[in-house]
Short mmCIF file of C-alpha atoms in Angstrom, two decimals:
data_model
loop_
_atom_site.label_atom_id
_atom_site.label_comp_id
_atom_site.label_asym_id
_atom_site.label_seq_id
_atom_site.Cartn_x
_atom_site.Cartn_y
_atom_site.Cartn_z
CA VAL A 10 -5.48 14.80 80.72
CA PRO A 11 -5.25 14.82 84.53
CA GLN A 12 -2.02 16.43 85.70
CA HIS A 13 -0.91 13.39 87.72
CA VAL A 14 -0.72 11.37 84.50
CA TRP A 15 2.05 13.62 83.20
CA ARG A 16 3.76 13.49 86.65
CA ILE A 17 3.47 9.73 87.11
CA ASN A 18 7.24 9.26 86.85
CA LEU A 19 7.91 12.03 89.40
CA ASP A 20 5.27 11.65 92.14
CA THR A 21 5.22 8.71 94.56
CA PRO A 22 2.10 6.56 94.11
CA GLU A 23 -0.56 6.78 96.85
CA GLU A 24 -0.14 3.18 98.04
CA ALA A 25 3.51 3.83 98.92
CA HIS A 26 2.42 6.17 101.70
CA GLN A 27 -0.03 3.67 103.15
CA ASN A 28 2.23 0.64 103.32
CA LEU A 29 5.86 1.26 104.23
CA SER A 30 6.83 -2.38 104.47
CA PHE A 31 7.86 -2.58 100.81
CA GLY A 32 11.42 -3.76 100.41
CA ALA A 33 13.74 -1.94 97.99
CA ALA A 34 13.21 -4.67 95.37
CA ASP A 35 9.44 -4.13 95.42
CA ARG A 36 9.56 -0.38 94.98
CA TRP A 37 8.84 -0.69 91.21
CA TRP A 38 7.71 2.92 90.81
CA GLU A 39 11.23 4.08 91.58
CA GLN A 40 12.74 1.82 88.93
CA THR A 41 10.38 1.86 85.92
CA ASP A 42 9.25 4.86 83.93
CA LEU A 43 6.00 4.87 81.98
CA THR A 44 6.50 3.44 78.48
CA LYS A 45 2.97 3.32 77.02
CA LEU A 46 0.27 5.96 77.23
CA ILE A 47 -3.09 5.39 75.56
CA LEU A 48 -5.52 8.32 75.53
CA ALA A 49 -7.57 7.24 72.50
CA SER A 50 -11.27 7.96 71.94
CA ASN A 51 -11.66 10.85 74.33
CA LYS A 52 -12.50 14.48 73.70
CA LEU A 53 -9.04 16.03 73.99
CA GLN A 54 -8.65 19.32 72.12
CA CYS A 55 -4.99 19.77 73.01
CA LEU A 56 -2.06 17.90 74.55
CA SER A 57 0.02 19.53 77.26
CA GLU A 58 3.69 20.36 76.74
CA ASP A 59 4.12 18.36 79.97
CA VAL A 60 4.28 15.30 77.77
CA ARG A 61 8.07 15.88 77.95
CA LEU A 62 7.95 14.63 81.57
CA LEU A 63 7.48 11.12 80.14
CA PRO A 64 10.77 10.70 78.25
CA ALA A 65 10.63 6.86 78.37
CA LEU A 66 7.45 6.61 76.30
CA THR A 67 7.72 4.17 73.39
CA VAL A 68 4.00 4.23 72.49
CA LEU A 69 1.69 7.23 72.49
CA ASP A 70 -1.83 6.70 71.19
CA VAL A 71 -4.19 9.70 71.03
CA HIS A 72 -6.30 8.62 68.05
CA ASP A 73 -9.97 9.60 67.84
CA ASN A 74 -9.88 12.87 69.76
CA GLN A 75 -10.44 16.47 68.71
CA LEU A 76 -6.83 17.65 68.54
CA THR A 77 -6.17 20.59 66.23
CA SER A 78 -2.42 20.73 66.99
CA LEU A 79 0.38 18.77 68.64
CA PRO A 80 2.77 20.08 71.33
CA SER A 81 6.32 20.74 70.15
CA ALA A 82 7.51 18.89 73.29
CA LEU A 83 6.65 15.65 71.47
CA GLY A 84 9.99 16.09 69.71
CA GLN A 85 11.77 15.42 73.05
CA LEU A 86 10.36 11.88 73.42
CA GLU A 87 13.46 10.36 71.93
CA ASN A 88 12.42 6.77 72.75
CA LEU A 89 9.06 7.00 70.98
CA GLN A 90 8.55 4.18 68.47
CA LYS A 91 4.84 4.38 67.75
CA LEU A 92 2.73 7.53 67.51
CA ASP A 93 -0.94 7.32 66.60
CA VAL A 94 -2.67 10.70 66.12
CA SER A 95 -5.19 9.50 63.53
CA HIS A 96 -8.84 10.59 63.48
CA ASN A 97 -8.23 14.09 64.82
CA LYS A 98 -8.46 17.56 63.31
CA LEU A 99 -4.79 18.31 62.72
CA LYS A 100 -4.04 20.85 60.01
CA SER A 101 -0.25 20.66 60.35
CA ILE A 102 2.58 18.73 62.01
CA PRO A 103 5.18 20.52 64.18
CA GLU A 104 8.74 20.47 62.78
CA ASP A 105 9.89 19.22 66.22
CA LEU A 106 8.32 15.86 65.44
CA MET A 107 11.08 15.31 62.87
CA GLN A 108 13.55 14.74 65.74
CA LEU A 109 11.96 11.40 66.67
CA SER A 110 14.71 9.32 65.13
CA HIS A 111 13.53 6.02 66.66
CA LEU A 112 9.95 6.33 65.41
CA LYS A 113 8.86 3.20 63.53
CA SER A 114 5.10 3.75 63.13
CA LEU A 115 3.42 7.10 62.48
CA LEU A 116 -0.33 7.11 61.93
CA LEU A 117 -1.75 10.44 60.73
CA HIS A 118 -4.76 9.27 58.73
CA HIS A 119 -8.18 10.99 58.89
CA ASN A 120 -6.95 14.49 59.72
CA GLU A 121 -7.02 17.78 57.81
CA LEU A 122 -3.36 17.99 56.79
CA GLY A 123 -2.73 20.20 53.75
CA HIS A 124 1.07 19.85 53.72
CA LEU A 125 3.92 18.09 55.51
CA PRO A 126 7.17 19.47 56.95
CA ASP A 127 10.09 19.35 54.51
CA GLY A 128 12.22 17.54 57.07
CA PHE A 129 10.06 14.42 56.97
CA GLY A 130 12.99 12.40 55.63
CA GLN A 131 14.71 12.69 59.03
CA LEU A 132 12.42 9.96 60.39
CA VAL A 133 14.84 7.42 58.93
CA ASN A 134 13.68 4.46 61.03
CA LEU A 135 10.06 4.79 59.99
CA GLU A 136 8.57 1.48 58.81
CA GLU A 137 4.87 2.37 58.65
CA LEU A 138 3.40 5.72 57.61
CA ASP A 139 -0.32 6.28 57.11
CA LEU A 140 -1.34 9.67 55.66
CA SER A 141 -4.62 8.60 54.10
CA HIS A 142 -7.80 10.72 54.25
CA ASN A 143 -6.14 14.12 54.44
CA HIS A 144 -5.96 17.10 52.05
CA LEU A 145 -2.39 16.65 50.77
CA THR A 146 -1.64 18.03 47.31
CA ASP A 147 2.05 17.10 47.28
CA ILE A 148 4.69 15.10 49.09
CA PRO A 149 8.07 16.41 50.32
CA THR A 150 11.01 15.21 48.21
CA SER A 151 12.78 14.22 51.43
CA PHE A 152 10.48 11.15 51.46
CA ALA A 153 13.29 9.58 49.43
CA LEU A 154 15.30 9.26 52.65
CA LEU A 155 12.74 6.92 54.27
CA ILE A 156 14.66 3.86 53.17
CA ASN A 157 13.27 1.61 55.91
CA LEU A 158 9.63 2.35 55.13
CA VAL A 159 7.65 -0.85 54.46
CA ARG A 160 4.06 0.46 54.28
CA LEU A 161 3.02 3.86 52.90
CA ASN A 162 -0.64 4.83 52.67
CA LEU A 163 -1.49 8.02 50.72
CA ALA A 164 -5.10 7.10 49.84
CA SER A 165 -7.89 9.68 49.69
CA ASN A 166 -5.81 12.83 49.30
CA GLN A 167 -5.56 15.33 46.46
CA LEU A 168 -2.29 14.23 44.88
CA LYS A 169 -1.90 14.98 41.18
CA ASN A 170 1.48 13.27 40.94
CA LEU A 171 4.02 11.31 42.92
CA PRO A 172 7.63 12.48 43.22
CA ALA A 173 10.07 10.28 41.32
CA ASP A 174 12.22 10.21 44.49
CA ILE A 175 9.71 7.84 46.06
CA SER A 176 11.52 5.09 44.16
CA ALA A 177 14.46 5.40 46.59
CA MET A 178 12.33 3.73 49.30
CA ARG A 179 14.00 0.42 48.71
CA SER A 180 12.20 -1.43 51.53
CA LEU A 181 8.69 -0.39 50.50
CA ARG A 182 6.35 -3.36 50.17
CA GLN A 183 2.93 -1.75 50.21
CA LEU A 184 2.01 1.54 48.49
CA ASP A 185 -1.59 2.74 48.55
CA CYS A 186 -2.51 5.74 46.38
CA THR A 187 -6.24 4.96 46.04
CA LYS A 188 -8.59 7.88 45.38
CA ASN A 189 -6.30 10.70 44.33
CA TYR A 190 -5.99 12.62 41.05
CA LEU A 191 -3.00 10.79 39.58
CA GLU A 192 -2.87 10.91 35.77
CA THR A 193 0.49 9.13 35.56
CA VAL A 194 2.80 7.18 37.79
CA PRO A 195 6.53 8.07 37.70
CA SER A 196 8.46 5.58 35.58
CA GLU A 197 10.98 5.34 38.42
CA LEU A 198 8.38 3.35 40.35
CA ALA A 199 9.38 0.48 38.05
CA THR A 200 12.66 0.08 39.95
CA MET A 201 11.08 -0.59 43.37
CA ALA A 202 12.20 -4.15 43.74
CA SER A 203 10.58 -4.82 47.15
CA LEU A 204 7.07 -3.69 46.17
CA GLU A 205 4.43 -6.38 46.79
CA GLN A 206 1.11 -4.49 46.83
CA LEU A 207 0.31 -1.44 44.71
CA TYR A 208 -3.07 0.27 44.98
CA LEU A 209 -3.89 2.86 42.29
CA ARG A 210 -7.71 2.60 42.30
CA LYS A 211 -9.96 5.62 41.71
CA ASN A 212 -7.44 7.88 39.99
CA LYS A 213 -7.28 9.31 36.47
CA LEU A 214 -4.74 6.92 34.97
CA ARG A 215 -4.96 6.39 31.20
CA TYR A 216 -2.54 3.48 31.12
CA LEU A 217 -1.05 0.94 33.47
CA PRO A 218 2.54 1.61 34.57
CA GLU A 219 5.25 -0.71 33.29
CA LEU A 220 6.96 -2.32 36.26
CA PRO A 221 9.92 -4.35 34.90
CA SER A 222 11.84 -4.60 38.19
CA CYS A 223 8.85 -5.28 40.45
CA LYS A 224 9.51 -8.99 40.42
CA LEU A 225 7.86 -9.47 43.84
CA LEU A 226 4.65 -7.59 43.04
CA LYS A 227 1.75 -9.77 44.17
CA GLU A 228 -1.22 -7.38 43.96
CA LEU A 229 -1.94 -4.61 41.49
CA HIS A 230 -5.22 -2.75 41.99
CA ALA A 231 -6.02 -0.19 39.29
CA GLY A 232 -9.82 -0.24 39.05
CA GLU A 233 -11.95 2.87 38.43
CA ASN A 234 -9.46 4.69 36.23
CA GLN A 235 -9.54 5.59 32.52
CA ILE A 236 -7.22 2.86 31.27
CA GLU A 237 -7.93 2.02 27.63
CA ILE A 238 -5.03 -0.18 26.63
CA LEU A 239 -3.48 -3.16 28.34
CA ASN A 240 -0.08 -3.78 26.74
CA ALA A 241 2.03 -6.89 26.73
CA GLU A 242 4.77 -4.68 28.23
CA ASN A 243 2.57 -3.97 31.26
CA LEU A 244 2.29 -7.64 32.06
CA LYS A 245 5.27 -9.64 31.00
CA HIS A 246 7.55 -8.95 34.00
CA LEU A 247 4.96 -9.47 36.72
CA ASN A 248 5.85 -13.10 37.38
CA SER A 249 4.67 -13.06 41.01
CA LEU A 250 1.32 -11.34 40.46
CA SER A 251 -1.60 -13.11 42.12
CA VAL A 252 -4.23 -10.31 42.07
CA LEU A 253 -4.88 -8.05 39.07
CA GLU A 254 -7.86 -5.75 39.56
CA LEU A 255 -8.81 -3.56 36.58
CA ARG A 256 -12.58 -3.17 36.93
CA ASP A 257 -14.45 -0.07 35.73
CA ASN A 258 -11.94 1.05 33.12
CA LYS A 259 -12.19 1.34 29.32
CA ILE A 260 -10.01 -1.62 28.36
CA LYS A 261 -10.89 -2.91 24.90
CA SER A 262 -8.78 -6.06 24.67
CA VAL A 263 -6.67 -8.40 26.75
CA PRO A 264 -3.28 -9.36 25.26
CA ASP A 265 -2.31 -13.03 24.96
CA GLU A 266 0.63 -12.27 27.26
CA ILE A 267 -1.80 -12.38 30.20
CA THR A 268 -1.03 -16.10 30.20
CA LEU A 269 2.52 -15.31 31.36
CA LEU A 270 1.06 -14.46 34.78
CA GLN A 271 1.29 -18.05 35.93
CA LYS A 272 0.63 -17.22 39.60
CA LEU A 273 -2.52 -15.21 38.93
CA GLU A 274 -5.35 -16.16 41.29
CA ARG A 275 -7.79 -13.27 40.88
CA LEU A 276 -8.49 -11.31 37.70
CA ASP A 277 -11.22 -8.66 37.81
CA LEU A 278 -12.14 -7.09 34.45
CA THR A 279 -15.73 -6.14 35.35
CA ASN A 280 -17.27 -3.19 33.46
CA ASN A 281 -14.77 -2.64 30.66
CA ASP A 282 -15.16 -2.58 26.86
CA ILE A 283 -13.68 -6.02 26.19
CA SER A 284 -15.27 -7.80 23.22
CA ARG A 285 -13.12 -10.92 23.11
CA LEU A 286 -10.69 -12.77 25.36
CA PRO A 287 -7.67 -14.93 24.63
CA TYR A 288 -8.97 -18.47 25.14
CA THR A 289 -5.56 -19.42 26.59
CA LEU A 290 -6.72 -17.62 29.76
CA GLY A 291 -8.31 -20.99 30.56
CA ASN A 292 -4.83 -22.45 31.04
CA LEU A 293 -3.79 -20.23 33.96
CA PRO A 294 -3.11 -22.88 36.60
CA GLN A 295 -3.89 -20.90 39.79
CA LEU A 296 -6.83 -18.76 38.60
CA LYS A 297 -9.68 -19.05 41.10
CA PHE A 298 -11.68 -15.90 40.39
CA LEU A 299 -12.41 -14.34 37.01
CA ALA A 300 -14.93 -11.47 36.79
CA LEU A 301 -16.10 -10.34 33.35
CA GLU A 302 -19.60 -8.92 33.90
CA GLY A 303 -20.41 -5.68 32.10
CA ASN A 304 -18.29 -6.33 28.99
CA PRO A 305 -19.63 -6.62 25.41
CA LEU A 306 -18.19 -10.12 25.02
CA ARG A 307 -19.16 -11.54 21.66
CA THR A 308 -17.87 -15.07 22.18
CA ILE A 309 -19.21 -15.80 25.66
CA ARG A 310 -22.92 -16.12 26.43
CA ARG A 311 -24.22 -14.20 29.43
CA ASP A 312 -25.62 -17.30 31.17
CA LEU A 313 -22.11 -18.76 31.08
CA LEU A 314 -20.74 -15.73 32.95
CA GLN A 315 -23.16 -16.41 35.78
CA LYS A 316 -22.06 -20.02 36.24
CA GLY A 317 -18.84 -19.00 37.96
CA THR A 318 -15.13 -19.07 37.30
CA GLN A 319 -14.53 -22.81 36.95
CA GLU A 320 -17.23 -23.28 34.27
CA LEU A 321 -15.91 -20.24 32.42
CA LEU A 322 -12.33 -21.53 32.42
CA LYS A 323 -13.53 -24.94 31.25
CA TYR A 324 -15.34 -23.27 28.35
CA LEU A 325 -12.27 -21.17 27.42
CA ARG A 326 -10.08 -24.30 27.42
CA SER A 327 -12.58 -26.10 25.18
CA LYS A 328 -12.30 -23.26 22.64
CA ILE A 329 -8.49 -23.23 22.40
CA GLN A 330 -8.51 -25.87 19.66
CA ASP A 331 -11.23 -24.05 17.67
CA ASP A 332 -9.24 -20.85 17.99
CA VAL A 333 -6.41 -22.33 15.98
CA THR A 334 -8.67 -23.08 13.01
CA SER A 335 -10.37 -19.68 12.96
CA PRO A 336 -7.94 -17.11 14.36
CA ASN A 337 -10.41 -14.23 14.45
CA GLY A 338 -13.25 -16.13 16.02
CA GLU A 339 -15.43 -15.00 13.11
CA PRO A 340 -17.22 -17.18 10.56
CA PRO A 341 -15.50 -17.10 7.15
CA VAL A 342 -17.05 -14.66 4.69
CA THR A 343 -18.04 -16.32 1.42
CA ALA A 344 -18.94 -14.84 -1.93
CA MET A 345 -22.46 -16.20 -1.56
CA THR A 346 -24.82 -14.74 1.00
CA LEU A 347 -26.04 -17.41 3.37
CA PRO A 348 -29.81 -18.06 3.25
CA SER A 349 -30.23 -16.98 6.87
CA GLU A 350 -28.70 -13.59 6.01
CA SER A 351 -30.97 -12.96 3.04
CA ARG A 352 -33.27 -10.57 4.93
CA ILE A 353 -30.33 -8.70 6.39
CA ASN A 354 -29.07 -5.64 4.60
CA MET A 355 -25.31 -6.21 4.94
CA HIS A 356 -24.58 -3.07 2.92
CA ALA A 357 -26.43 -0.99 5.52
CA ILE A 358 -24.42 -2.57 8.31
CA THR A 359 -20.98 -2.28 6.72
CA SER A 360 -21.29 1.02 4.82
CA LEU A 361 -24.03 3.00 6.59
CA LYS A 362 -23.27 1.53 10.06
CA LEU A 363 -27.04 1.04 10.37
CA LEU A 364 -28.84 -1.95 11.91
CA GLU A 365 -32.46 -1.68 10.80
CA TYR A 366 -35.42 -3.96 11.49
CA SER A 367 -38.47 -1.71 11.51
CA GLU A 368 -42.13 -1.85 10.47
CA LYS A 369 -42.09 -5.67 10.65
CA GLN A 370 -44.72 -6.05 13.41
CA ALA A 371 -42.18 -8.38 15.06
CA ALA A 372 -42.41 -9.42 18.74
CA VAL A 373 -38.67 -10.11 18.89
CA ILE A 374 -35.64 -9.06 16.85
CA PRO A 375 -34.17 -12.20 15.22
CA ASP A 376 -30.74 -13.28 16.54
CA GLU A 377 -29.34 -13.35 13.02
CA MET A 378 -29.65 -9.54 12.92
CA PHE A 379 -27.18 -9.28 15.82
CA ASN A 380 -25.04 -12.16 14.51
CA ALA A 381 -24.63 -10.32 11.20
CA VAL A 382 -23.05 -7.33 12.95
CA ARG A 383 -19.94 -9.36 13.92
CA SER A 384 -17.17 -6.85 14.44
CA ASN A 385 -18.68 -4.08 12.31
CA PRO A 386 -19.18 -0.92 14.36
CA VAL A 387 -22.89 -0.04 14.21
CA ALA A 388 -23.74 3.59 14.98
CA THR A 389 -27.52 3.61 14.42
CA VAL A 390 -30.19 1.10 15.46
CA ASN A 391 -33.78 1.34 14.21
CA PHE A 392 -36.23 -1.21 15.65
CA SER A 393 -39.26 1.11 15.51
CA LYS A 394 -42.85 0.17 14.57
CA ASN A 395 -42.83 -3.41 15.78
CA GLN A 396 -44.60 -5.29 18.58
CA LEU A 397 -41.64 -5.45 20.96
CA ASN A 398 -42.57 -5.98 24.64
CA GLU A 399 -39.02 -5.43 25.81
CA ILE A 400 -35.77 -3.89 24.63
CA PRO A 401 -33.76 -6.66 22.91
CA PRO A 402 -31.11 -7.76 25.49
CA ARG A 403 -28.48 -8.29 22.80
CA ILE A 404 -28.46 -4.55 22.10
CA VAL A 405 -25.70 -4.41 24.74
CA GLU A 406 -23.34 -6.06 22.24
CA LEU A 407 -23.31 -2.78 20.31
CA LYS A 408 -22.28 -0.62 23.26
CA ASP A 409 -18.85 0.26 21.89
CA SER A 410 -20.23 2.01 18.83
CA VAL A 411 -23.97 2.73 18.91
CA CYS A 412 -24.98 6.39 19.41
CA ASP A 413 -28.52 6.55 18.02
CA VAL A 414 -31.31 4.13 19.03
CA ASN A 415 -34.93 4.25 17.81
CA LEU A 416 -37.43 1.99 19.59
CA GLY A 417 -40.50 4.14 18.92
CA PHE A 418 -44.00 2.70 18.30
CA ASN A 419 -43.63 -0.58 20.20
CA LYS A 420 -45.15 -2.02 23.38
CA ILE A 421 -42.18 -1.57 25.70
CA SER A 422 -43.15 -1.05 29.35
CA SER A 423 -39.71 -0.69 30.96
CA VAL A 424 -36.18 0.38 30.07
CA SER A 425 -33.73 -2.50 30.52
CA LEU A 426 -30.31 -2.36 32.18
CA GLU A 427 -28.76 -3.40 28.85
CA LEU A 428 -29.87 -0.10 27.35
CA CYS A 429 -28.25 1.73 30.29
CA MET A 430 -24.89 0.25 29.27
CA LEU A 431 -24.82 1.92 25.84
CA HIS A 432 -22.40 4.53 27.12
CA LYS A 433 -21.90 6.25 23.74
CA LEU A 434 -25.63 6.90 23.24
CA THR A 435 -26.45 10.48 22.19
CA HIS A 436 -29.99 10.07 20.72
CA LEU A 437 -32.74 7.89 22.17
CA ASP A 438 -36.26 7.70 20.73
CA ILE A 439 -38.80 5.61 22.72
CA ARG A 440 -41.94 7.53 21.81
CA ASN A 441 -45.32 5.76 21.64
CA ASN A 442 -44.64 2.95 24.11
CA PHE A 443 -46.06 1.96 27.52
CA LEU A 444 -43.36 3.46 29.78
CA THR A 445 -44.32 4.74 33.25
CA SER A 446 -40.81 5.29 34.67
CA LEU A 447 -37.08 5.23 33.87
CA PRO A 448 -34.47 3.34 35.97
CA GLU A 449 -31.83 5.25 37.97
CA GLU A 450 -29.18 3.22 36.11
CA MET A 451 -29.82 5.47 33.08
CA GLU A 452 -27.59 7.96 34.89
CA ALA A 453 -24.72 6.08 33.19
CA LEU A 454 -25.75 7.52 29.78
CA ARG A 455 -23.44 10.48 30.24
CA ARG A 456 -23.45 11.47 26.55
CA LEU A 457 -27.22 11.41 25.95
CA GLN A 458 -28.26 14.68 24.27
CA ILE A 459 -31.77 14.02 22.94
CA ILE A 460 -34.50 11.84 24.44
CA ASN A 461 -38.01 11.42 23.04
CA LEU A 462 -40.53 10.02 25.53
CA SER A 463 -43.71 11.44 23.94
CA PHE A 464 -46.92 9.40 23.98
CA ASN A 465 -46.03 7.19 26.95
CA ARG A 466 -47.62 6.90 30.39
CA PHE A 467 -45.38 8.98 32.66
CA LYS A 468 -47.24 10.49 35.62
CA GLU A 469 -44.17 12.41 36.81
CA PHE A 470 -41.03 13.86 35.28
CA PRO A 471 -38.51 10.97 35.37
CA SER A 472 -36.04 12.02 38.10
CA VAL A 473 -33.02 10.35 36.45
CA LEU A 474 -33.21 12.91 33.62
CA TYR A 475 -32.20 15.63 36.07
CA HIS A 476 -28.82 13.90 36.43
CA LEU A 477 -28.07 13.53 32.71
CA VAL A 478 -25.96 16.65 32.35
CA ALA A 479 -25.44 16.38 28.57
CA LEU A 480 -29.19 16.47 27.78
CA GLU A 481 -30.12 19.22 25.33
CA THR A 482 -33.62 18.14 24.30
CA VAL A 483 -36.32 16.44 26.40
CA LEU A 484 -39.58 15.60 24.58
CA LEU A 485 -42.28 14.49 27.04
CA SER A 486 -45.49 15.60 25.36
CA ASN A 487 -48.71 13.59 25.61
CA ASN A 488 -48.03 11.95 28.95
CA GLN A 489 -49.66 12.54 32.35
CA VAL A 490 -46.88 14.49 34.04
CA GLY A 491 -48.30 16.40 37.04
CA SER A 492 -45.28 18.39 38.26
CA ILE A 493 -41.68 19.41 37.55
CA ASP A 494 -38.84 20.47 39.83
CA PRO A 495 -37.44 23.81 38.57
CA LEU A 496 -34.39 23.72 40.88
CA GLN A 497 -33.30 20.37 39.46
CA LEU A 498 -34.03 21.53 35.90
CA LYS A 499 -31.80 24.56 36.43
CA LYS A 500 -28.85 22.20 37.03
CA MET A 501 -29.31 20.79 33.51
CA ASP A 502 -27.17 23.54 32.05
CA LYS A 503 -27.27 22.26 28.46
CA LEU A 504 -31.08 21.96 28.26
CA GLY A 505 -32.37 24.01 25.32
CA THR A 506 -35.70 22.33 24.46
CA LEU A 507 -38.34 21.07 26.88
CA ASP A 508 -41.67 19.84 25.45
CA LEU A 509 -44.37 19.23 28.06
CA GLN A 510 -47.43 19.77 25.87
CA ASN A 511 -50.63 17.85 26.67
CA ASN A 512 -49.76 16.74 30.19
CA ASP A 513 -51.48 17.21 33.59
CA LEU A 514 -49.56 20.22 34.93
CA LEU A 515 -51.90 22.11 37.30
CA GLN A 516 -49.35 24.84 37.84
CA VAL A 517 -46.09 26.07 36.37
CA PRO A 518 -43.54 26.89 39.10
CA PRO A 519 -42.32 30.51 38.68
CA GLU A 520 -38.69 29.38 39.33
CA LEU A 521 -38.78 27.69 35.94
CA GLY A 522 -38.12 31.23 34.66
CA ASN A 523 -34.57 30.92 36.01
CA CYS A 524 -33.71 28.09 33.59
CA GLY A 525 -31.70 30.46 31.43
CA THR A 526 -30.55 27.94 28.85
CA LEU A 527 -34.10 27.13 27.64
CA ARG A 528 -34.72 28.31 24.06
CA THR A 529 -37.92 26.33 23.48
CA LEU A 530 -40.45 25.65 26.25
CA LEU A 531 -43.74 24.09 25.12
CA LEU A 532 -46.55 23.99 27.69
CA GLU A 533 -49.79 24.12 25.65
CA GLY A 534 -52.57 21.66 26.44
CA ASN A 535 -52.08 21.52 30.23
CA PRO A 536 -54.83 22.35 32.81
CA PHE A 537 -52.94 25.21 34.55
CA ARG A 538 -54.52 28.72 34.73
CA THR A 539 -51.36 30.80 34.49
CA PRO A 540 -49.51 31.71 32.35
CA ARG A 541 -52.56 32.36 30.18
CA ALA A 542 -52.76 31.36 26.53
CA ALA A 543 -52.01 34.91 25.38
CA ILE A 544 -48.64 34.80 27.13
CA LEU A 545 -47.86 31.28 25.89
CA ALA A 546 -48.52 32.51 22.35
CA LYS A 547 -45.74 35.12 22.67
CA GLY A 548 -43.06 32.42 22.81
CA THR A 549 -40.49 31.02 25.22
CA ALA A 550 -38.60 34.22 26.13
CA ALA A 551 -41.86 35.97 27.09
CA VAL A 552 -43.04 32.97 29.15
CA LEU A 553 -39.73 32.77 31.07
CA GLU A 554 -39.80 36.52 31.73
CA TYR A 555 -43.39 36.27 32.98
CA LEU A 556 -42.47 33.37 35.29
CA ARG A 557 -39.48 35.28 36.71
CA SER A 558 -41.74 38.20 37.54
CA ARG A 559 -43.89 35.87 39.66
CA ILE A 560 -41.04 34.60 41.86
CA PRO A 561 -41.83 35.70 45.45
CA THR A 562 -39.10 38.01 46.80
#
């Protein structure tokens, strides 16, 4: 910063020397001190202590520079109301800053702050505080003294919990804790009567906080957590709520009390485990946006979901009357088996948790097979030895329970996105089909342990498998795989069995020897020269040792 900027209140401006005809009333530079200084988006690495020569400053903006520290003289700017030091490289804040008793807005986001001074609560007039995108692991308890704070942004830090004292901020309207490591929210938060917007997205919450006193709360964002249960207690006091965002959680059901939220305009339940909805949702008078994609809804057809909110609400309203006659939404079970269910083994479904339709040479799986499942949790699906050209789309209805799927000996040429939603899948058998690749969306199958892809048409090792960390067994024999990436394989730290027999491997990378978890490595029937057959015959340990010895040093 040029020196004359700091001295602007002290030195006479140049033009005063050139024109001496100014009357006393026109000599503004003698009457007015500098009140705003904007030095944003430069390359400043430090600020001079001379900043104290500008005691009248009300606004100082140095955002988007390369500051690693702030001068302690800042604490002398007793008229300062707004300080923006965001987008710098600050690792700490000087204690002197806590003397700025008139400060209303303090922007510290996008720095490298690991902690805050204990005296933070002295900034009693603060109305806006942005600490997002730092490295904070905790918050000083003196925050409780910031009773005039209206907006507090703590997003993208490393907070594991919030201090209960935060509830003393009685003016707080907006609290953003997105993208931290919060597992719970202090129950005291429930008493924050002024709160209007609460952002808790991308944390580790297992349940939604109960907020009985938050009568003014208009927006609650809690997507991308691990919430499993939505209780009536969570909802019944939120009379003002207009936005409820709960996408990407593990919610299994929506309580009827959701209809108490009469002001609700947006409800996002995308990608949860919801199988049925209260039809009375259709009666919410203000609802303009309802998102339900990625749920195993039994009662709502997928094409209906794509027609938009209004059609969906109309459908839900039309079902309210039916709901009264059949409270569970399930057809009544009679002593007689219906003719359409005669080829369905109900005993297998209810007792063995098995849905089987194999060796039928069928081109499609009949709908009545899926209809018969109703609410029974099916663990195993066997549709092998048919003429299926695609994976049956309705398989997604089983995603809450199915762990073992056999689609072997069919004519399937691609893996569908529905299969990628079976998040409990541990065993997948798709041998003897026409597959040439696997979609990246399979990365969602976090629990998959065993996959059988033998006798397909893969020309390369499917890259998505490298990201499935739970995989223990990969069977890829009798394909046309030409290469493998040993560095990626090494990251698969549970991999014990890898079968690549009868493929087109021209060489075996020596680094494969570093895959220490491998107990069974099968490579026979490939065109590579080394390791020779004699070494292969000695077994996996010998092959891995041989490969390690070939790694260039």
